């Protein structure tokens, strides 16, 4: 980790997440970036603060039938279905190239039982080049009534603690907004030993084709992302960052530095760009440049200087 | 060139030359609504003038915005993307089938094959006469329409069968799903090579999001229209 965007003349952009130091606060979100290769030629990955990979589940998953996408006002729905090559496929065909990128690699993990999550983490512990794990808890726990893991604080604490006991790497829990009290979920993740939480994952949405009289998506509903959800994400970060002591990584609809700054002022320690990358692959690095300009203009010297800026 | 049908030409900035069947993704507005880029297949490329073109149907907000752009406007594109058509094996006779707004990539393929010394035959089908881009179709094209208001009444497949499909034919098609499915079935029946260029909604356009995946017969189960496609061997695909 050299200087580059980590330091300008007086600014320290680094962000501490548990045992690791991200070089800057701008990451790219899981599900929007594959395992890096697809954007390799469109963006200088080495300048990113973090790369959150597409999910890895224990077994390979083909994903849902099409249609998997629907555009909505200032947003989009997806029902990709966690399509991924599985743990073995990830190690065999994705990790080799992924670990060549200079930015920290955070592997997103999902499963349908606690054993699934542990299986992936244990399988990756022996692999080099991984800085941490981001737990996707939006999946149904098939062993406990099919409710998403991430909707029950008890389950969140249990699964976080179980994963925590298996790794010393950075452990981030990704929060779903589709809950009554996101702060309770965040506190559970913290109690379980998470180094940070990321919020928010997608909201549940639906589009109906009025002419065909049918839902557009194959799975009827999908996850809403993009600018439409930004205010939801900012509110979530505002509340969650006041409910826990661990860093909060903000994401949801960030399209430019101004959006990222809202999250940082709300209490986020770092951010992720997701859907924005589809619109313009230049957005993540333009966002970083805009954050730097703001810090220079405001006389901020380090990322923690954002914490006390908001007047509320 | 026909009802709500436009062709746009723009200067191509790089050495990465587009091939028939490939596409690019266009940011239609500097706004969050419409949010996503739109994919468009190339309808032509002139290496000397370094100009690329595409044909589109004005039917929604994005394409309406496009149709309002004036000469000299700048556009934001990502491309060339995707897998294009492969040439026919030596000695095989290219039969090209275009349906509706799918004729862009087929026109590009036609010009390309002509320049390579092949003698392609083009069949074009539309619902009705007002949709037929007469002036843009090459001489010798066989035109058909569902309602018989232009050219032969019936489908492109009807026309191809009526003309006779030689054993040495290599089929290429781009058009509505039912047309591709029917041609794929015919090609399978006659054991002829058949490549189809499909259309899918896309988000990233570069293979990262897995949003444009289509069903395939092999163990992959799905393939990305933006990377493994948009051109596929017809026999690879599962047709709904």
Short mmCIF file of C-alpha atoms in Angstrom, two decimals:
data_model
loop_
_atom_site.label_atom_id
_atom_site.label_comp_id
_atom_site.label_asym_id
_atom_site.label_seq_id
_atom_site.Cartn_x
_atom_site.Cartn_y
_atom_site.Cartn_z
CA UNK A 1 0.00 0.00 0.00
CA UNK A 2 1.89 2.98 -1.27
CA UNK A 3 0.98 6.67 -1.18
CA UNK A 4 -0.99 7.29 -4.40
CA UNK A 5 -4.47 8.30 -3.32
CA UNK A 6 -3.74 7.26 0.26
CA UNK A 7 -2.11 10.58 0.98
CA UNK A 8 -2.14 13.97 -0.67
CA UNK A 9 -0.03 16.73 0.84
CA UNK A 10 -1.83 16.79 4.18
CA UNK A 11 -4.74 14.34 3.91
CA UNK A 12 -4.83 10.82 5.31
CA UNK A 13 -7.63 8.99 3.52
CA UNK A 14 -7.11 5.66 5.23
CA UNK A 15 -9.90 3.86 7.07
CA UNK A 16 -9.34 1.27 9.78
CA UNK A 17 -11.69 -1.71 9.65
CA UNK A 18 -10.69 -4.16 12.38
CA UNK A 19 -7.21 -5.45 11.55
CA UNK A 20 -6.98 -3.84 8.11
CA UNK A 21 -6.43 -0.38 6.78
CA UNK A 22 -8.32 0.56 3.65
CA UNK A 23 -6.21 3.08 1.66
CA UNK A 24 -9.23 5.31 1.03
CA UNK A 25 -12.97 5.35 1.77
CA UNK A 26 -14.26 4.41 -1.71
CA UNK A 27 -15.11 0.77 -2.39
CA UNK A 28 -17.18 -0.97 -5.05
CA UNK A 29 -20.21 -2.94 -3.91
CA UNK A 30 -20.79 -6.66 -4.02
CA UNK A 31 -22.87 -7.85 -6.93
CA UNK A 32 -21.98 -4.90 -9.11
CA UNK A 33 -18.39 -5.75 -9.80
CA UNK A 34 -18.19 -9.50 -10.40
CA UNK A 35 -14.77 -10.64 -9.23
CA UNK A 36 -12.95 -7.68 -10.74
CA UNK A 37 -11.97 -8.85 -14.20
CA UNK A 38 -14.87 -7.33 -16.07
CA UNK A 39 -13.98 -3.80 -14.99
CA UNK A 40 -10.22 -4.30 -15.13
CA UNK A 41 -9.89 -2.47 -18.45
CA UNK A 42 -12.42 0.23 -17.62
CA UNK A 43 -11.04 1.40 -14.31
CA UNK A 44 -7.77 1.50 -12.40
CA UNK A 45 -8.65 -1.02 -9.70
CA UNK A 46 -5.45 -0.33 -7.81
CA UNK A 47 -6.84 3.06 -6.78
CA UNK A 48 -9.94 1.66 -5.11
CA UNK A 49 -10.22 1.63 -1.32
CA UNK A 50 -11.79 -1.83 -1.40
CA UNK A 51 -13.33 -4.35 -3.79
CA UNK A 52 -16.32 -6.22 -2.33
CA UNK A 53 -16.63 -9.31 -4.49
CA UNK A 54 -19.76 -10.90 -5.89
CA UNK A 55 -21.11 -13.37 -3.35
CA UNK A 56 -19.48 -16.75 -2.80
CA UNK A 57 -21.72 -19.55 -1.53
CA UNK A 58 -20.56 -23.02 -0.61
CA UNK A 59 -22.10 -24.66 -3.67
CA UNK A 60 -22.21 -23.16 -7.18
CA UNK A 61 -25.50 -21.40 -7.92
CA UNK A 62 -26.71 -20.75 -11.48
CA UNK A 63 -29.00 -17.92 -10.40
CA UNK A 64 -32.63 -17.16 -11.25
CA UNK A 65 -34.24 -17.46 -14.68
CA UNK A 66 -34.58 -14.26 -16.71
CA UNK A 67 -35.91 -11.63 -16.51
CA UNK A 68 -33.51 -10.67 -13.74
CA UNK A 69 -33.61 -6.90 -14.23
CA UNK A 70 -36.15 -4.08 -14.34
CA UNK A 71 -35.43 -0.38 -14.45
CA UNK A 72 -37.45 1.84 -12.10
CA UNK A 73 -37.53 5.62 -11.60
CA UNK A 74 -33.93 6.56 -10.71
CA UNK A 75 -33.25 2.95 -9.85
CA UNK A 76 -33.41 -0.68 -10.80
CA UNK A 77 -34.60 -4.01 -9.48
CA UNK A 78 -32.51 -7.14 -9.65
CA UNK A 79 -33.26 -10.76 -8.94
CA UNK A 80 -29.98 -12.28 -10.01
CA UNK A 81 -30.28 -15.01 -7.40
CA UNK A 82 -26.73 -15.05 -5.99
CA UNK A 83 -25.35 -16.62 -9.18
CA UNK A 84 -21.77 -17.64 -8.43
CA UNK A 85 -19.31 -20.47 -9.12
CA UNK A 86 -19.30 -21.66 -5.50
CA UNK A 87 -16.35 -21.91 -3.13
CA UNK A 88 -14.36 -24.39 -5.21
CA UNK A 89 -15.06 -22.55 -8.46
CA UNK A 90 -14.15 -19.22 -6.87
CA UNK A 91 -10.80 -20.56 -5.69
CA UNK A 92 -10.09 -22.32 -8.97
CA UNK A 93 -11.11 -19.62 -11.44
CA UNK A 94 -11.47 -16.22 -9.78
CA UNK A 95 -9.15 -15.84 -6.81
CA UNK A 96 -5.87 -16.11 -8.71
CA UNK A 97 -6.60 -12.99 -10.73
CA UNK A 98 -8.41 -11.22 -7.92
CA UNK A 99 -5.44 -11.32 -5.57
CA UNK A 100 -3.30 -9.54 -8.17
CA UNK A 101 -5.28 -6.33 -7.72
CA UNK A 102 -3.62 -3.89 -5.34
CA UNK A 103 -6.83 -2.88 -3.57
CA UNK A 104 -8.07 -4.79 -0.51
CA UNK A 105 -10.32 -7.69 -1.46
CA UNK A 106 -13.35 -8.33 0.75
CA UNK A 107 -15.19 -11.54 -0.13
CA UNK A 108 -18.97 -11.39 0.18
CA UNK A 109 -20.37 -14.58 1.72
CA UNK A 110 -23.89 -16.03 1.79
CA UNK A 111 -25.62 -19.27 2.64
CA UNK A 112 -28.83 -20.86 3.77
CA UNK A 113 -27.57 -22.19 7.08
CA UNK A 114 -24.88 -21.28 9.56
CA UNK A 115 -22.83 -24.24 8.33
CA UNK A 116 -22.90 -22.78 4.80
CA UNK A 117 -21.37 -19.48 5.93
CA UNK A 118 -18.76 -21.24 8.04
CA UNK A 119 -17.94 -23.59 5.18
CA UNK A 120 -17.08 -20.70 2.89
CA UNK A 121 -15.06 -18.80 5.47
CA UNK A 122 -13.16 -21.89 6.62
CA UNK A 123 -12.50 -22.76 2.98
CA UNK A 124 -11.03 -19.32 2.32
CA UNK A 125 -9.01 -18.94 5.47
CA UNK A 126 -6.13 -20.84 3.97
CA UNK A 127 -6.18 -18.68 0.82
CA UNK A 128 -3.95 -15.64 0.51
CA UNK A 129 -4.98 -12.29 -0.86
CA UNK A 130 -8.23 -11.86 1.06
CA UNK A 131 -8.45 -8.95 3.49
CA UNK A 132 -11.84 -9.72 4.94
CA UNK A 133 -15.36 -11.04 4.62
CA UNK A 134 -18.67 -9.26 4.20
CA UNK A 135 -21.60 -11.38 5.38
CA UNK A 136 -24.69 -11.13 3.21
CA UNK A 137 -27.49 -11.96 5.62
CA UNK A 138 -30.37 -11.36 3.19
CA UNK A 139 -30.73 -15.07 2.52
CA UNK A 140 -33.43 -17.16 4.11
CA UNK A 141 -32.32 -19.46 6.91
CA UNK A 142 -33.90 -22.62 5.57
CA UNK A 143 -33.33 -24.39 8.86
CA UNK A 144 -35.30 -21.83 10.79
CA UNK A 145 -38.55 -21.14 8.99
CA UNK A 146 -37.02 -19.51 5.94
CA UNK A 147 -36.83 -16.00 7.37
CA UNK A 148 -33.79 -14.03 6.28
CA UNK A 149 -30.91 -14.30 8.74
CA UNK A 150 -30.55 -10.58 8.76
CA UNK A 151 -34.03 -9.86 10.09
CA UNK A 152 -33.48 -11.45 13.51
CA UNK A 153 -30.97 -9.95 15.95
CA UNK A 154 -30.48 -13.28 17.73
CA UNK A 155 -29.50 -15.03 14.51
CA UNK A 156 -27.31 -12.14 13.43
CA UNK A 157 -25.36 -12.21 16.67
CA UNK A 158 -25.03 -15.99 16.56
CA UNK A 159 -23.82 -16.21 13.00
CA UNK A 160 -21.45 -13.25 13.40
CA UNK A 161 -19.96 -14.82 16.52
CA UNK A 162 -19.58 -18.16 14.77
CA UNK A 163 -17.74 -16.59 11.83
CA UNK A 164 -15.75 -14.38 14.20
CA UNK A 165 -14.38 -17.46 15.94
CA UNK A 166 -13.08 -18.78 12.60
CA UNK A 167 -11.14 -15.78 11.34
CA UNK A 168 -8.91 -12.91 12.36
CA UNK A 169 -9.55 -11.13 9.07
CA UNK A 170 -11.83 -8.10 8.84
CA UNK A 171 -15.43 -9.14 9.40
CA UNK A 172 -18.16 -6.88 8.03
CA UNK A 173 -21.87 -7.60 8.35
CA UNK A 174 -24.06 -6.23 5.57
CA UNK A 175 -27.37 -4.96 6.88
CA UNK A 176 -30.69 -5.26 5.09
CA UNK A 177 -33.08 -2.30 5.37
CA UNK A 178 -36.05 -4.65 5.17
CA UNK A 179 -36.38 -4.82 8.94
CA UNK A 180 -38.29 -2.93 11.61
CA UNK A 181 -35.25 -1.82 13.59
CA UNK A 182 -31.95 -1.73 11.71
CA UNK A 183 -30.15 -0.46 14.83
CA UNK A 184 -31.04 -3.63 16.74
CA UNK A 185 -29.54 -5.68 13.91
CA UNK A 186 -26.42 -3.52 13.88
CA UNK A 187 -26.00 -3.90 17.66
CA UNK A 188 -26.35 -7.65 17.30
CA UNK A 189 -23.58 -7.71 14.69
CA UNK A 190 -21.39 -5.64 16.98
CA UNK A 191 -22.12 -7.94 19.91
CA UNK A 192 -21.18 -10.91 17.73
CA UNK A 193 -17.77 -9.40 17.11
CA UNK A 194 -18.13 -7.72 13.71
CA UNK A 195 -15.41 -5.20 12.88
CA UNK A 196 -17.88 -3.09 10.91
CA UNK A 197 -21.35 -3.10 9.38
CA UNK A 198 -22.24 -2.04 5.85
CA UNK A 199 -25.62 -0.49 5.16
CA UNK A 200 -27.73 -0.71 3.21
CA UNK A 201 -28.42 -3.75 1.05
CA UNK A 202 -31.31 -3.52 -1.45
CA UNK A 203 -34.95 -2.80 -0.63
CA UNK A 204 -37.75 -5.10 -1.83
CA UNK A 205 -39.49 -3.81 -4.94
CA UNK A 206 -41.75 -4.90 -7.78
CA UNK A 207 -42.64 -3.83 -11.32
CA UNK A 208 -45.76 -5.06 -13.11
CA UNK A 209 -46.16 -5.11 -16.90
CA UNK A 210 -49.61 -3.62 -17.20
CA UNK A 211 -50.10 -4.73 -20.81
CA UNK A 212 -49.13 -8.34 -20.16
CA UNK A 213 -50.71 -8.23 -16.67
CA UNK A 214 -47.66 -9.92 -15.17
CA UNK A 215 -44.77 -9.09 -12.86
CA UNK A 216 -41.76 -8.22 -14.97
CA UNK A 217 -39.22 -10.16 -12.90
CA UNK A 218 -39.04 -13.95 -12.95
CA UNK A 219 -39.13 -14.06 -9.15
CA UNK A 220 -41.90 -11.44 -9.00
CA UNK A 221 -40.02 -9.11 -6.62
CA UNK A 222 -36.43 -7.97 -6.65
CA UNK A 223 -33.92 -5.78 -4.83
CA UNK A 224 -34.16 -2.04 -5.45
CA UNK A 225 -30.92 -0.10 -5.78
CA UNK A 226 -29.75 3.16 -7.26
CA UNK A 227 -30.34 6.86 -6.52
CA UNK A 228 -33.94 6.22 -5.42
CA UNK A 229 -32.70 4.49 -2.27
CA UNK A 230 -30.03 6.99 -1.33
CA UNK A 231 -32.10 8.82 1.32
CA UNK A 232 -33.00 5.47 2.88
CA UNK A 233 -29.33 4.56 3.09
CA UNK A 234 -28.29 7.91 4.51
CA UNK A 235 -30.96 7.69 7.22
CA UNK A 236 -29.91 4.15 8.04
CA UNK A 237 -26.25 5.18 8.37
CA UNK A 238 -27.25 8.18 10.47
CA UNK A 239 -29.10 5.97 12.93
CA UNK A 240 -26.79 2.95 12.88
CA UNK A 241 -23.62 4.99 13.38
CA UNK A 242 -25.19 6.39 16.55
CA UNK A 243 -26.21 2.94 17.76
CA UNK A 244 -22.87 1.13 17.48
CA UNK A 245 -19.22 1.93 18.12
CA UNK A 246 -17.83 0.01 15.15
CA UNK A 247 -17.34 1.67 11.74
CA UNK A 248 -20.35 1.89 9.42
CA UNK A 249 -19.75 1.54 5.70
CA UNK A 250 -22.42 3.41 3.77
CA UNK A 251 -23.91 2.38 0.45
CA UNK A 252 -27.08 2.90 -1.52
CA UNK A 253 -27.47 5.12 -4.55
CA UNK A 254 -24.11 6.87 -4.52
CA UNK A 255 -23.57 8.47 -7.94
CA UNK A 256 -21.12 11.22 -7.12
CA UNK A 257 -18.96 12.73 -4.41
CA UNK A 258 -21.86 14.83 -3.09
CA UNK A 259 -23.82 11.63 -2.41
CA UNK A 260 -20.81 10.01 -0.72
CA UNK A 261 -20.33 13.10 1.42
CA UNK A 262 -23.91 12.83 2.66
CA UNK A 263 -23.07 9.34 3.89
CA UNK A 264 -19.79 10.46 5.44
CA UNK A 265 -21.47 13.38 7.21
CA UNK A 266 -24.23 11.03 8.38
CA UNK A 267 -21.60 8.93 10.14
CA UNK A 268 -20.17 6.51 7.60
CA UNK A 269 -16.44 5.75 7.88
CA UNK A 270 -16.28 4.56 4.27
CA UNK A 271 -18.64 4.09 1.34
CA UNK A 272 -19.35 1.76 -1.58
CA UNK A 273 -20.48 2.59 -5.10
CA UNK A 274 -22.74 -0.08 -6.58
CA UNK A 275 -25.32 0.62 -9.27
CA UNK A 276 -23.49 3.85 -10.09
CA UNK A 277 -20.70 1.81 -11.70
CA UNK A 278 -23.17 0.50 -14.31
CA UNK A 279 -24.14 4.04 -15.24
CA UNK A 280 -20.56 5.28 -15.47
CA UNK A 281 -17.50 3.18 -14.59
CA UNK A 282 -15.73 6.45 -13.85
CA UNK A 283 -17.99 7.19 -10.88
CA UNK A 284 -16.04 5.38 -8.13
CA UNK A 285 -12.78 7.21 -8.81
CA UNK A 286 -14.53 10.52 -9.55
CA UNK A 287 -16.24 10.12 -6.19
CA UNK A 288 -12.87 9.63 -4.53
CA UNK A 289 -11.49 12.74 -6.20
CA UNK A 290 -14.52 14.74 -5.08
CA UNK A 291 -14.11 13.59 -1.47
CA UNK A 292 -10.47 14.68 -1.58
CA UNK A 293 -11.44 18.10 -3.00
CA UNK A 294 -14.01 18.57 -0.25
CA UNK A 295 -11.53 17.64 2.44
CA UNK A 296 -9.00 20.08 1.01
CA UNK A 297 -11.59 22.86 0.83
CA UNK A 298 -12.84 22.18 4.38
CA UNK A 299 -9.39 21.74 5.86
CA UNK A 300 -10.04 18.12 6.89
CA UNK A 301 -6.92 16.07 7.46
CA UNK A 302 -8.19 12.58 8.09
CA UNK A 303 -11.37 10.55 7.61
CA UNK A 304 -12.26 10.70 11.30
CA UNK A 305 -12.59 14.50 10.95
CA UNK A 306 -15.99 13.85 9.32
CA UNK A 307 -17.40 12.47 12.58
CA UNK A 308 -17.94 15.82 14.25
CA UNK A 309 -18.90 17.87 11.21
CA UNK A 310 -22.65 17.33 11.08
CA UNK A 311 -24.67 19.92 12.94
CA UNK A 312 -27.71 18.07 14.20
CA UNK B 1 -36.18 5.36 -42.56
CA UNK B 2 -39.48 3.85 -41.44
CA UNK B 3 -42.05 4.49 -38.70
CA UNK B 4 -40.14 5.60 -35.58
CA UNK B 5 -37.02 3.97 -37.01
CA UNK B 6 -33.81 5.98 -37.01
CA UNK B 7 -30.17 5.39 -37.83
CA UNK B 8 -27.53 7.38 -36.00
CA UNK B 9 -23.92 7.73 -37.03
CA UNK B 10 -21.12 8.80 -34.73
CA UNK B 11 -17.38 9.14 -34.83
CA UNK B 12 -15.56 6.12 -33.44
CA UNK B 13 -12.72 7.13 -31.18
CA UNK B 14 -10.60 4.01 -30.80
CA UNK B 15 -8.67 1.35 -32.66
CA UNK B 16 -10.91 -1.33 -31.18
CA UNK B 17 -12.99 -1.85 -34.29
CA UNK B 18 -16.58 -3.10 -33.91
CA UNK B 19 -17.63 -6.29 -35.67
CA UNK B 20 -21.09 -7.36 -36.87
CA UNK B 21 -23.15 -8.69 -34.00
CA UNK B 22 -21.37 -6.62 -31.40
CA UNK B 23 -23.02 -3.81 -29.50
CA UNK B 24 -22.19 -0.77 -27.39
CA UNK B 25 -23.93 0.71 -24.38
CA UNK B 26 -25.05 4.30 -24.48
CA UNK B 27 -25.79 6.69 -21.66
CA UNK B 28 -28.90 8.35 -23.04
CA UNK B 29 -29.18 11.19 -20.55
CA UNK B 30 -27.02 12.88 -17.95
CA UNK B 31 -29.70 12.17 -15.40
CA UNK B 32 -30.81 9.44 -13.02
CA UNK B 33 -34.00 8.85 -14.97
CA UNK B 34 -33.72 6.94 -17.21
CA UNK B 35 -30.89 5.52 -15.09
CA UNK B 36 -29.28 2.67 -16.98
CA UNK B 37 -27.33 2.74 -20.20
CA UNK B 38 -29.04 1.24 -23.22
CA UNK B 39 -27.41 -1.40 -25.43
CA UNK B 40 -27.51 -0.91 -29.20
CA UNK B 41 -26.12 -3.23 -31.84
CA UNK B 42 -23.90 -1.71 -34.51
CA UNK B 43 -25.50 -1.42 -37.95
CA UNK B 44 -22.28 -0.46 -39.68
CA UNK B 45 -18.70 0.71 -39.36
CA UNK B 46 -16.66 2.70 -41.85
CA UNK B 47 -12.96 2.19 -41.19
CA UNK B 48 -11.89 5.04 -43.49
CA UNK B 49 -14.03 7.73 -41.90
CA UNK B 50 -13.92 5.99 -38.49
CA UNK B 51 -17.68 6.27 -38.13
CA UNK B 52 -19.99 3.75 -36.52
CA UNK B 53 -23.75 3.55 -36.85
CA UNK B 54 -26.73 1.95 -35.18
CA UNK B 55 -30.43 1.66 -35.89
CA UNK B 56 -33.03 2.09 -33.18
CA UNK B 57 -36.76 2.23 -32.66
CA UNK B 58 -38.09 5.28 -30.85
CA UNK B 59 -40.40 3.73 -28.30
CA UNK B 60 -39.53 4.89 -24.79
CA UNK B 61 -37.95 7.80 -22.93
CA UNK B 62 -34.37 6.85 -23.70
CA UNK B 63 -34.89 6.47 -27.43
CA UNK B 64 -36.99 9.63 -27.57
CA UNK B 65 -34.08 11.52 -26.02
CA UNK B 66 -31.78 9.98 -28.61
CA UNK B 67 -33.99 11.04 -31.49
CA UNK B 68 -33.75 14.63 -30.26
CA UNK B 69 -29.95 14.81 -30.42
CA UNK B 70 -28.60 17.17 -33.06
CA UNK B 71 -25.59 16.91 -35.33
CA UNK B 72 -22.38 17.47 -33.39
CA UNK B 73 -23.80 16.30 -30.08
CA UNK B 74 -21.48 14.25 -27.90
CA UNK B 75 -22.49 10.82 -26.72
CA UNK B 76 -21.15 8.67 -23.89
CA UNK B 77 -20.57 5.08 -25.01
CA UNK B 78 -18.92 1.89 -23.82
CA UNK B 79 -17.86 -0.51 -26.50
CA UNK B 80 -17.46 -2.52 -28.62
CA UNK B 81 -19.02 -5.14 -26.38
CA UNK B 82 -20.04 -8.74 -26.76
CA UNK B 83 -19.40 -11.60 -29.14
CA UNK B 84 -20.21 -10.95 -32.79
CA UNK B 85 -21.09 -13.23 -35.68
CA UNK B 86 -18.55 -15.80 -36.90
CA UNK B 87 -18.06 -16.11 -40.67
CA UNK B 88 -19.50 -19.14 -42.46
CA UNK B 89 -17.22 -22.10 -43.05
CA UNK B 90 -15.62 -22.10 -46.50
CA UNK B 91 -18.06 -22.98 -49.24
CA UNK B 92 -21.15 -22.33 -47.16
CA UNK B 93 -23.80 -19.92 -48.34
CA UNK B 94 -24.80 -17.23 -45.83
CA UNK B 95 -28.56 -16.74 -45.47
CA UNK B 96 -29.39 -13.70 -43.39
CA UNK B 97 -32.74 -13.19 -41.67
CA UNK B 98 -33.76 -9.88 -40.14
CA UNK B 99 -37.02 -9.19 -38.35
CA UNK B 100 -38.33 -5.79 -37.30
CA UNK B 101 -35.77 -3.60 -35.56
CA UNK B 102 -33.28 -6.50 -35.59
CA UNK B 103 -32.07 -5.57 -39.05
CA UNK B 104 -29.22 -3.33 -37.85
CA UNK B 105 -26.70 -6.07 -37.01
CA UNK B 106 -27.83 -8.10 -40.02
CA UNK B 107 -27.12 -5.14 -42.35
CA UNK B 108 -23.68 -4.83 -40.81
CA UNK B 109 -23.11 -8.55 -41.31
CA UNK B 110 -24.32 -8.34 -44.91
CA UNK B 111 -21.86 -5.53 -45.76
CA UNK B 112 -19.06 -7.34 -43.94
CA UNK B 113 -19.65 -10.65 -45.72
CA UNK B 114 -19.84 -8.89 -49.09
CA UNK B 115 -16.48 -7.28 -48.45
CA UNK B 116 -15.08 -10.72 -47.63
CA UNK B 117 -16.20 -12.14 -50.95
CA UNK B 118 -19.30 -14.02 -49.80
CA UNK B 119 -22.67 -13.72 -51.54
CA UNK B 120 -25.12 -13.36 -48.68
CA UNK B 121 -28.87 -13.43 -49.24
CA UNK B 122 -30.98 -11.20 -47.01
CA UNK B 123 -34.58 -11.85 -45.95
CA UNK B 124 -36.36 -9.08 -44.09
CA UNK B 125 -39.71 -9.27 -42.33
CA UNK B 126 -41.86 -6.67 -40.57
CA UNK B 127 -45.42 -6.52 -39.32
CA UNK B 128 -46.55 -4.02 -41.92
CA UNK B 129 -45.33 -1.82 -44.80
CA UNK B 130 -44.82 1.35 -42.76
CA UNK B 131 -42.12 -0.40 -40.73
CA UNK B 132 -40.08 -1.56 -43.73
CA UNK B 133 -36.87 0.47 -44.29
CA UNK B 134 -36.94 -0.05 -48.07
CA UNK B 135 -34.14 2.36 -48.90
CA UNK B 136 -31.76 0.85 -46.39
CA UNK B 137 -32.13 -2.77 -47.45
CA UNK B 138 -29.60 -4.03 -50.01
CA UNK B 139 -30.62 -4.79 -53.60
CA UNK B 140 -31.93 -8.29 -53.92
CA UNK B 141 -33.30 -8.48 -50.38
CA UNK B 142 -36.48 -10.44 -50.06
CA UNK B 143 -39.06 -8.47 -48.11
CA UNK B 144 -42.07 -9.90 -46.35
CA UNK B 145 -44.73 -8.56 -44.03
CA UNK B 146 -47.17 -10.23 -41.69
CA UNK B 147 -50.14 -8.48 -43.29
CA UNK B 148 -48.89 -8.68 -46.87
CA UNK B 149 -48.82 -4.88 -47.28
CA UNK B 150 -45.20 -5.06 -48.37
CA UNK B 151 -43.55 -7.81 -50.36
CA UNK B 152 -44.53 -11.35 -49.64
CA UNK B 153 -47.23 -12.10 -47.07
CA UNK B 154 -45.99 -14.24 -44.23
CA UNK B 155 -42.92 -14.72 -42.11
CA UNK B 156 -39.25 -14.62 -43.00
CA UNK B 157 -39.12 -18.36 -42.50
CA UNK B 158 -41.98 -18.85 -44.98
CA UNK B 159 -40.06 -16.77 -47.51
CA UNK B 160 -36.82 -18.69 -46.95
CA UNK B 161 -38.57 -22.03 -47.37
CA UNK B 162 -40.33 -20.78 -50.50
CA UNK B 163 -37.02 -19.70 -52.02
CA UNK B 164 -35.45 -22.96 -51.00
CA UNK B 165 -32.84 -23.34 -48.28
CA UNK B 166 -29.71 -24.93 -49.78
CA UNK B 167 -27.88 -27.70 -47.95
CA UNK B 168 -24.82 -25.48 -47.92
CA UNK B 169 -26.65 -22.66 -46.14
CA UNK B 170 -25.34 -21.06 -42.97
CA UNK B 171 -28.12 -19.15 -41.21
CA UNK B 172 -27.79 -15.85 -39.39
CA UNK B 173 -30.70 -14.15 -37.68
CA UNK B 174 -31.66 -11.17 -35.58
CA UNK B 175 -35.22 -10.24 -34.70
CA UNK B 176 -38.11 -10.98 -32.35
CA UNK B 177 -37.89 -14.04 -30.10
CA UNK B 178 -40.55 -16.09 -31.91
CA UNK B 179 -38.77 -15.52 -35.23
CA UNK B 180 -35.44 -16.69 -33.83
CA UNK B 181 -37.07 -19.69 -32.21
CA UNK B 182 -38.73 -20.74 -35.47
CA UNK B 183 -35.51 -20.33 -37.44
CA UNK B 184 -33.55 -22.23 -34.81
CA UNK B 185 -36.01 -25.10 -35.06
CA UNK B 186 -35.77 -25.13 -38.86
CA UNK B 187 -31.98 -25.05 -38.77
CA UNK B 188 -32.01 -27.90 -36.29
CA UNK B 189 -34.33 -29.89 -38.53
CA UNK B 190 -32.10 -29.33 -41.57
CA UNK B 191 -28.89 -29.70 -39.54
CA UNK B 192 -27.64 -26.30 -40.65
CA UNK B 193 -25.37 -23.97 -38.71
CA UNK B 194 -27.40 -21.08 -37.30
CA UNK B 195 -26.22 -18.06 -35.34
CA UNK B 196 -28.68 -15.74 -33.65
CA UNK B 197 -28.15 -12.29 -32.18
CA UNK B 198 -30.45 -11.89 -29.19
CA UNK B 199 -31.68 -8.89 -27.29
CA UNK B 200 -31.77 -8.63 -23.49
CA UNK B 201 -32.25 -5.92 -20.91
CA UNK B 202 -28.88 -5.06 -19.42
CA UNK B 203 -27.50 -3.22 -16.44
CA UNK B 204 -23.69 -3.25 -16.59
CA UNK B 205 -23.27 -4.47 -20.17
CA UNK B 206 -19.81 -5.85 -19.47
CA UNK B 207 -20.43 -9.16 -17.72
CA UNK B 208 -20.19 -8.13 -14.08
CA UNK B 209 -23.78 -8.03 -12.85
CA UNK B 210 -25.22 -11.27 -14.36
CA UNK B 211 -28.46 -9.44 -15.10
CA UNK B 212 -28.73 -10.26 -18.81
CA UNK B 213 -28.24 -14.01 -18.55
CA UNK B 214 -30.20 -16.31 -20.87
CA UNK B 215 -30.91 -20.02 -20.50
CA UNK B 216 -28.48 -22.39 -22.18
CA UNK B 217 -28.62 -26.16 -22.55
CA UNK B 218 -25.17 -27.03 -21.20
CA UNK B 219 -24.00 -27.34 -17.58
CA UNK B 220 -23.53 -23.58 -17.28
CA UNK B 221 -27.36 -23.27 -17.24
CA UNK B 222 -27.08 -19.56 -18.05
CA UNK B 223 -24.84 -17.45 -20.29
CA UNK B 224 -24.45 -13.67 -20.35
CA UNK B 225 -25.97 -11.96 -23.37
CA UNK B 226 -23.35 -9.20 -23.06
CA UNK B 227 -20.23 -11.40 -23.01
CA UNK B 228 -20.97 -14.94 -24.16
CA UNK B 229 -23.47 -13.30 -26.52
CA UNK B 230 -25.31 -11.47 -27.96
CA UNK B 231 -24.53 -13.86 -30.79
CA UNK B 232 -25.12 -17.50 -29.90
CA UNK B 233 -25.27 -20.75 -31.84
CA UNK B 234 -29.02 -21.31 -31.96
CA UNK B 235 -28.66 -24.89 -30.72
CA UNK B 236 -27.00 -23.66 -27.46
CA UNK B 237 -30.05 -21.78 -26.31
CA UNK B 238 -33.16 -22.97 -24.51
CA UNK B 239 -36.09 -21.36 -26.26
CA UNK B 240 -39.12 -20.52 -24.10
#
